[in-house]
Short mmCIF file of C-alpha atoms in Angstrom, two decimals:
data_model
loop_
_atom_site.label_atom_id
_atom_site.label_comp_id
_atom_site.label_asym_id
_atom_site.label_seq_id
_atom_site.Cartn_x
_atom_site.Cartn_y
_atom_site.Cartn_z
CA MET T 124 0.00 0.00 0.01
CA SER T 125 2.80 2.39 0.85
CA GLY T 126 4.42 1.68 -2.51
CA ALA T 127 1.15 2.46 -4.30
CA ASN T 128 0.79 5.71 -2.38
CA SER T 129 4.38 6.64 -3.19
CA SER T 130 3.90 6.04 -6.93
CA CYS T 131 0.66 7.99 -6.73
CA LEU T 132 2.46 11.00 -5.23
CA SER T 133 5.54 10.73 -7.44
CA PRO T 134 4.97 9.21 -10.90
CA PRO T 135 8.09 7.88 -12.64
CA PHE T 136 7.68 10.34 -15.51
CA PHE T 137 5.47 12.95 -17.12
CA ILE T 138 4.34 13.21 -20.74
CA LEU T 139 4.88 16.60 -22.35
CA ASN T 140 2.32 16.80 -25.18
CA GLY T 141 3.74 19.85 -26.95
CA VAL T 142 0.93 22.00 -28.31
CA PRO T 143 -2.33 19.98 -28.02
CA GLY T 144 -4.55 20.44 -31.04
CA LEU T 145 -1.64 21.35 -33.30
CA GLU T 146 0.18 18.01 -33.33
CA ALA T 147 0.01 17.87 -37.14
CA THR T 148 1.91 21.16 -37.38
CA HIS T 149 4.59 20.40 -34.78
CA THR T 150 7.29 20.16 -37.43
CA TRP T 151 6.35 23.51 -38.92
CA LEU T 152 6.07 25.09 -35.48
CA SER T 153 9.55 23.89 -34.65
CA LEU T 154 11.18 25.82 -37.51
CA PRO T 155 10.71 29.38 -36.15
CA PHE T 156 11.50 28.23 -32.61
CA CYS T 157 14.69 26.52 -33.80
CA PHE T 158 15.70 29.60 -35.82
CA MET T 159 15.07 31.89 -32.84
CA TYR T 160 17.08 29.61 -30.57
CA ILE T 161 20.07 29.65 -32.93
CA ILE T 162 19.92 33.45 -33.12
CA ALA T 163 19.60 33.66 -29.33
CA VAL T 164 22.64 31.43 -28.70
CA LEU T 165 24.82 33.12 -31.32
CA GLY T 166 23.74 36.63 -30.35
CA ASN T 167 24.14 36.26 -26.60
CA CYS T 168 27.37 34.29 -26.81
CA GLY T 169 28.67 36.93 -29.23
CA LEU T 170 27.78 39.68 -26.75
CA LEU T 171 29.48 37.83 -23.91
CA TYR T 172 32.62 37.38 -26.01
CA LEU T 173 32.63 41.00 -27.12
CA ILE T 174 32.13 42.41 -23.62
CA SER T 175 34.84 40.17 -22.16
CA HIS T 176 37.43 41.05 -24.84
CA GLU T 177 36.82 44.73 -25.56
CA GLN T 178 38.36 47.04 -22.98
CA ALA T 179 36.00 49.86 -23.97
CA LEU T 180 33.04 47.71 -22.88
CA HIS T 181 34.41 47.08 -19.38
CA ARG T 182 31.86 49.38 -17.80
CA PRO T 183 28.92 48.78 -15.39
CA MET T 184 26.26 49.03 -18.11
CA TYR T 185 27.90 46.28 -20.16
CA TYR T 186 28.60 44.08 -17.14
CA PHE T 187 24.89 44.08 -16.42
CA LEU T 188 24.23 43.39 -20.11
CA ALA T 189 26.63 40.43 -19.95
CA LEU T 190 24.72 39.09 -16.94
CA LEU T 191 21.45 39.51 -18.85
CA SER T 192 22.89 37.70 -21.88
CA PHE T 193 24.14 34.81 -19.76
CA THR T 194 20.74 34.51 -18.06
CA ASP T 195 18.89 34.65 -21.38
CA VAL T 196 20.93 32.01 -23.17
CA THR T 197 20.74 29.69 -20.15
CA LEU T 198 16.98 30.21 -19.87
CA CYS T 199 16.14 29.26 -23.45
CA THR T 200 18.58 26.34 -23.33
CA THR T 201 16.62 24.81 -20.42
CA THR T 202 13.51 24.42 -22.61
CA VAL T 203 14.10 24.70 -26.37
CA PRO T 204 16.23 21.54 -26.97
CA ASN T 205 13.66 19.47 -25.08
CA MET T 206 10.82 21.13 -27.01
CA LEU T 207 12.51 20.38 -30.35
CA CYS T 208 12.86 16.73 -29.32
CA ILE T 209 9.09 16.67 -28.77
CA PHE T 210 8.37 18.30 -32.13
CA TRP T 211 10.89 16.35 -34.21
CA PHE T 212 11.26 12.93 -32.57
CA ASP T 213 8.08 12.65 -30.49
CA LEU T 214 10.22 12.21 -27.34
CA LYS T 215 7.62 13.32 -24.85
CA GLU T 216 8.65 11.53 -21.68
CA ILE T 217 10.46 13.45 -18.96
CA GLU T 218 11.38 11.95 -15.59
CA PHE T 219 9.56 13.32 -12.58
CA ASN T 220 12.68 14.80 -10.92
CA ALA T 221 13.96 16.11 -14.26
CA CYS T 222 10.63 17.88 -14.73
CA LEU T 223 10.87 19.50 -11.31
CA THR T 224 14.48 20.51 -12.06
CA GLN T 225 13.47 22.10 -15.36
CA MET T 226 10.58 23.88 -13.64
CA PHE T 227 12.94 25.29 -11.01
CA PHE T 228 15.46 26.60 -13.53
CA VAL T 229 12.80 28.09 -15.84
CA HIS T 230 11.24 30.12 -13.03
CA MET T 231 14.49 30.92 -11.28
CA LEU T 232 16.07 32.26 -14.47
CA THR T 233 12.97 34.31 -15.40
CA GLY T 234 13.11 35.82 -11.91
CA MET T 235 16.82 36.46 -12.39
CA GLU T 236 16.15 38.13 -15.75
CA SER T 237 13.63 40.46 -14.12
CA GLY T 238 16.14 41.32 -11.38
CA VAL T 239 18.87 42.13 -13.91
CA LEU T 240 16.51 44.42 -15.84
CA MET T 241 15.80 46.25 -12.58
CA LEU T 242 19.53 46.60 -11.90
CA MET T 243 20.03 47.95 -15.42
CA ALA T 244 17.35 50.58 -14.76
CA LEU T 245 19.18 51.62 -11.57
CA ASP T 246 22.39 51.74 -13.61
CA ARG T 247 20.78 54.19 -16.05
CA TYR T 248 19.46 56.23 -13.11
CA VAL T 249 22.96 56.59 -11.63
CA ALA T 250 24.54 57.27 -15.05
CA ILE T 251 22.12 60.09 -15.91
CA CYS T 252 21.40 61.62 -12.49
CA TYR T 253 24.90 61.24 -10.99
CA PRO T 254 27.24 61.11 -14.01
CA LEU T 255 30.27 62.45 -12.12
CA HIS T 256 30.02 59.71 -9.49
CA TYR T 257 28.98 56.89 -11.83
CA GLY T 258 32.31 55.04 -11.64
CA THR T 259 32.66 55.44 -7.88
CA ILE T 260 29.10 54.31 -7.08
CA LEU T 261 28.92 51.32 -9.42
CA THR T 262 32.26 49.69 -8.70
CA ASN T 263 33.00 46.10 -9.65
CA PRO T 264 32.35 44.79 -6.08
CA VAL T 265 29.01 46.62 -5.98
CA ILE T 266 28.00 45.14 -9.35
CA ALA T 267 29.00 41.63 -8.21
CA LYS T 268 27.03 41.98 -4.96
CA ALA T 269 23.96 43.33 -6.78
CA GLY T 270 24.05 40.45 -9.27
CA PHE T 271 24.46 37.90 -6.51
CA ALA T 272 21.57 39.46 -4.55
CA ALA T 273 19.30 39.18 -7.61
CA PHE T 274 20.36 35.53 -8.05
CA LEU T 275 19.87 34.70 -4.36
CA ARG T 276 16.44 36.32 -4.25
CA SER T 277 15.29 34.33 -7.25
CA VAL T 278 16.65 31.03 -5.90
CA MET T 279 15.12 31.45 -2.43
CA LEU T 280 11.70 32.41 -3.78
CA ILE T 281 11.55 29.68 -6.44
CA ILE T 282 12.79 26.73 -4.36
CA PRO T 283 9.36 26.32 -2.64
CA PHE T 284 7.79 25.74 -6.08
CA THR T 285 9.59 22.39 -6.20
CA PHE T 286 8.33 21.20 -2.82
CA LEU T 287 4.80 22.53 -3.33
CA THR T 288 4.57 20.67 -6.64
CA LYS T 289 6.19 17.48 -5.39
CA ARG T 290 3.71 17.11 -2.51
CA LEU T 291 0.71 16.93 -4.89
CA PRO T 292 -0.78 13.52 -5.82
CA TYR T 293 -0.71 12.62 -9.55
CA CYS T 294 -2.86 9.46 -9.51
CA GLN T 295 -5.23 10.48 -12.31
CA GLY T 296 -2.66 11.14 -15.00
CA ASN T 297 0.79 12.37 -15.89
CA SER T 298 0.10 14.10 -19.20
CA ILE T 299 1.11 17.80 -19.27
CA PRO T 300 -0.41 19.86 -22.12
CA HIS T 301 2.73 21.94 -22.59
CA THR T 302 6.20 21.89 -24.16
CA TYR T 303 8.04 22.30 -20.84
CA CYS T 304 7.41 21.86 -17.13
CA ASP T 305 5.76 25.09 -16.06
CA HIS T 306 4.78 25.35 -12.40
CA MET T 307 1.02 25.79 -12.85
CA SER T 308 0.83 23.41 -15.83
CA VAL T 309 2.26 20.64 -13.67
CA ALA T 310 0.17 21.52 -10.62
CA LYS T 311 -3.11 21.55 -12.58
CA ILE T 312 -2.81 17.91 -13.70
CA SER T 313 -2.73 16.66 -10.11
CA ARG T 314 -5.89 15.51 -8.37
CA GLY T 315 -4.94 17.41 -5.22
CA ASN T 316 -5.73 20.94 -4.12
CA PHE T 317 -3.22 23.24 -5.83
CA LYS T 318 -4.65 26.45 -4.38
CA VAL T 319 -1.51 26.94 -2.27
CA ASN T 320 0.60 26.68 -5.43
CA SER T 321 -1.50 29.34 -7.12
CA ILE T 322 -1.40 31.68 -4.14
CA TYR T 323 2.34 31.28 -3.65
CA GLY T 324 2.91 31.80 -7.38
CA LEU T 325 0.98 35.06 -7.16
CA MET T 326 3.07 36.12 -4.15
CA VAL T 327 6.30 35.41 -6.06
CA ALA T 328 5.01 37.40 -9.04
CA LEU T 329 4.37 40.34 -6.70
CA LEU T 330 7.74 40.02 -4.94
CA ILE T 331 9.71 39.73 -8.17
CA GLY T 332 7.82 41.01 -11.21
CA VAL T 333 5.69 43.76 -9.66
CA PHE T 334 8.45 44.92 -7.28
CA ASP T 335 10.97 45.11 -10.13
CA MET T 336 8.51 46.94 -12.37
CA CYS T 337 7.86 49.47 -9.59
CA CYS T 338 11.61 50.06 -9.19
CA ILE T 339 12.02 50.41 -12.95
CA SER T 340 9.07 52.83 -13.14
CA VAL T 341 10.42 54.99 -10.29
CA SER T 342 13.90 55.01 -11.86
CA TYR T 343 12.61 56.11 -15.25
CA THR T 344 10.31 58.71 -13.73
CA ILE T 345 13.32 60.32 -12.04
CA ILE T 346 15.38 59.91 -15.22
CA LEU T 347 12.66 61.57 -17.31
CA ARG T 348 12.49 64.54 -14.94
CA ALA T 349 16.28 64.89 -14.99
CA VAL T 350 16.50 64.67 -18.78
CA VAL T 351 13.66 67.14 -19.37
CA SER T 352 15.42 69.66 -17.14
CA LEU T 353 18.52 69.62 -19.34
CA SER T 354 18.89 72.83 -21.33
CA SER T 355 20.67 71.31 -24.34
CA VAL T 356 18.61 69.43 -26.92
CA ASP T 357 21.65 67.32 -27.82
CA ALA T 358 22.18 66.39 -24.18
CA ARG T 359 18.54 65.34 -23.84
CA HIS T 360 18.75 63.27 -27.01
CA LYS T 361 21.97 61.57 -25.88
CA ALA T 362 20.52 60.80 -22.45
CA PHE T 363 17.34 59.33 -23.94
CA SER T 364 19.30 57.28 -26.48
CA THR T 365 21.23 55.50 -23.70
CA CYS T 366 17.90 54.22 -22.33
CA THR T 367 16.24 53.16 -25.58
CA ALA T 368 17.66 49.65 -25.75
CA HIS T 369 16.84 48.96 -22.11
CA ILE T 370 13.25 50.16 -22.51
CA CYS T 371 12.85 47.84 -25.53
CA ALA T 372 14.24 44.94 -23.46
CA ILE T 373 11.72 45.68 -20.69
CA VAL T 374 8.78 45.63 -23.11
CA ILE T 375 10.00 42.45 -24.83
CA THR T 376 10.35 40.67 -21.48
CA TYR T 377 7.41 41.82 -19.39
CA VAL T 378 4.52 41.90 -21.89
CA PRO T 379 4.52 38.14 -22.76
CA ALA T 380 5.54 37.29 -19.17
CA PHE T 381 2.55 38.99 -17.57
CA PHE T 382 0.25 37.67 -20.30
CA THR T 383 1.37 34.09 -19.54
CA PHE T 384 1.15 34.54 -15.78
CA PHE T 385 -2.31 36.09 -15.59
CA THR T 386 -3.95 33.86 -18.20
CA HIS T 387 -2.81 30.82 -16.20
CA ARG T 388 -4.69 32.08 -13.15
CA PHE T 389 -7.50 34.34 -14.28
CA GLY T 390 -8.17 34.11 -18.03
CA GLY T 391 -7.23 30.62 -19.14
CA HIS T 392 -10.79 29.67 -20.17
CA ASN T 393 -11.15 32.65 -22.54
CA ILE T 394 -7.97 32.03 -24.53
CA PRO T 395 -7.37 28.94 -26.72
CA HIS T 396 -4.91 26.64 -25.02
CA ASP T 397 -2.67 26.36 -28.08
CA ILE T 398 -2.30 30.16 -28.20
CA HIS T 399 -1.46 30.19 -24.52
CA ILE T 400 1.30 27.59 -24.99
CA ILE T 401 2.80 29.33 -28.02
CA VAL T 402 2.91 32.66 -26.14
CA ALA T 403 4.46 30.89 -23.14
CA ASN T 404 7.25 29.63 -25.40
CA LEU T 405 7.71 33.05 -26.97
CA TYR T 406 7.94 34.48 -23.46
CA LEU T 407 11.07 32.38 -22.95
CA LEU T 408 12.48 32.85 -26.46
CA LEU T 409 11.73 36.43 -27.48
CA PRO T 410 13.97 38.22 -24.95
CA PRO T 411 17.04 36.03 -25.61
CA THR T 412 16.52 36.39 -29.37
CA LEU T 413 15.79 40.11 -29.59
CA ASN T 414 17.90 41.59 -26.77
CA PRO T 415 21.26 41.12 -28.58
CA ILE T 416 19.74 42.58 -31.76
CA VAL T 417 18.23 45.56 -29.93
CA TYR T 418 21.45 46.34 -28.06
CA GLY T 419 23.50 45.79 -31.20
CA VAL T 420 21.39 48.25 -33.17
CA LYS T 421 20.80 50.84 -30.46
CA THR T 422 24.21 50.90 -28.73
CA LYS T 423 27.01 52.61 -30.61
CA GLN T 424 29.85 51.00 -28.62
CA ILE T 425 28.54 47.49 -29.34
CA ARG T 426 28.11 48.27 -33.06
CA GLU T 427 31.67 49.52 -33.20
CA GLY T 428 32.86 46.48 -31.27
CA VAL T 429 31.22 44.15 -33.79
CA ILE T 430 32.77 46.06 -36.70
CA LYS T 431 36.17 46.00 -35.00
CA PHE T 432 35.85 42.26 -34.45
CA LEU T 433 34.87 41.62 -38.06
CA LEU T 434 37.49 43.92 -39.60
CA GLY T 435 40.29 43.43 -37.11
CA ASP T 436 42.05 46.47 -35.63
CA LYS T 437 41.32 48.72 -38.61
CA VAL T 438 38.29 50.22 -36.84
CA GLY T 439 38.60 51.59 -33.32
CA PHE T 440 36.24 53.02 -30.77
CA THR T 441 35.50 56.70 -30.89
#
């Protein structure tokens, strides 16, 4: 009896069904996701290489960007290869503990990404409002401690997801209508009461997503007031241009993230499930894919670094 109860609580594996209702188009769906993943890996690894090798990019803004790139490429790597195996080879089984591990890393890294975006907003606040003290405020030890604090916050808040999900009984089935192990997708297939999971997930969203968005909003409100008060039009334009890429990264990250989070809890019945799953995948893939492109286009130093890398030492930084 105890063995039956144990297997009921912890099934040997789950079945990830991909995008239910669109099984016939899995191969076609995989093509844009595969292309985006390749761009994400190449773009973020390229940024990491460039920032580590170019002395002109050894500044706080680019250290935070390197941390964001590392988080992004790790995040999409936790899900996309497994998703492509589902689409291409119909390999849908994932071990119970492997599913919980994937769930932990997906949510921990998304929380980390949010924290890094907040730190980048504070970096822009210091750079624009206290330009003369920028280097003395954001020293390398301060940047390292801030990054570690964002990592530690995300780990400590996401660890309970694993235990809350593991305690649920899964006697009635182990089929997950998703491409990866998302917290609420796993919890909803159990026959137990997952209300605690939902409430705790909402608390984590408030403590990470909403808190970070409030900090970002306050930072940019102060930045806007400081920039508007500048007398020179060129100075205002230069100050705004340093924030453009970061604002784009915020929109790319938070819009699909909040859509996925709130539809899971409040609007899931009004939105087709296949649309929900596709958006949930884009939520993990869009930021890693587009952030290197946005920063490459909008940031002069990175553009010049790419040109210098491609052409050798013939082109220098100005």
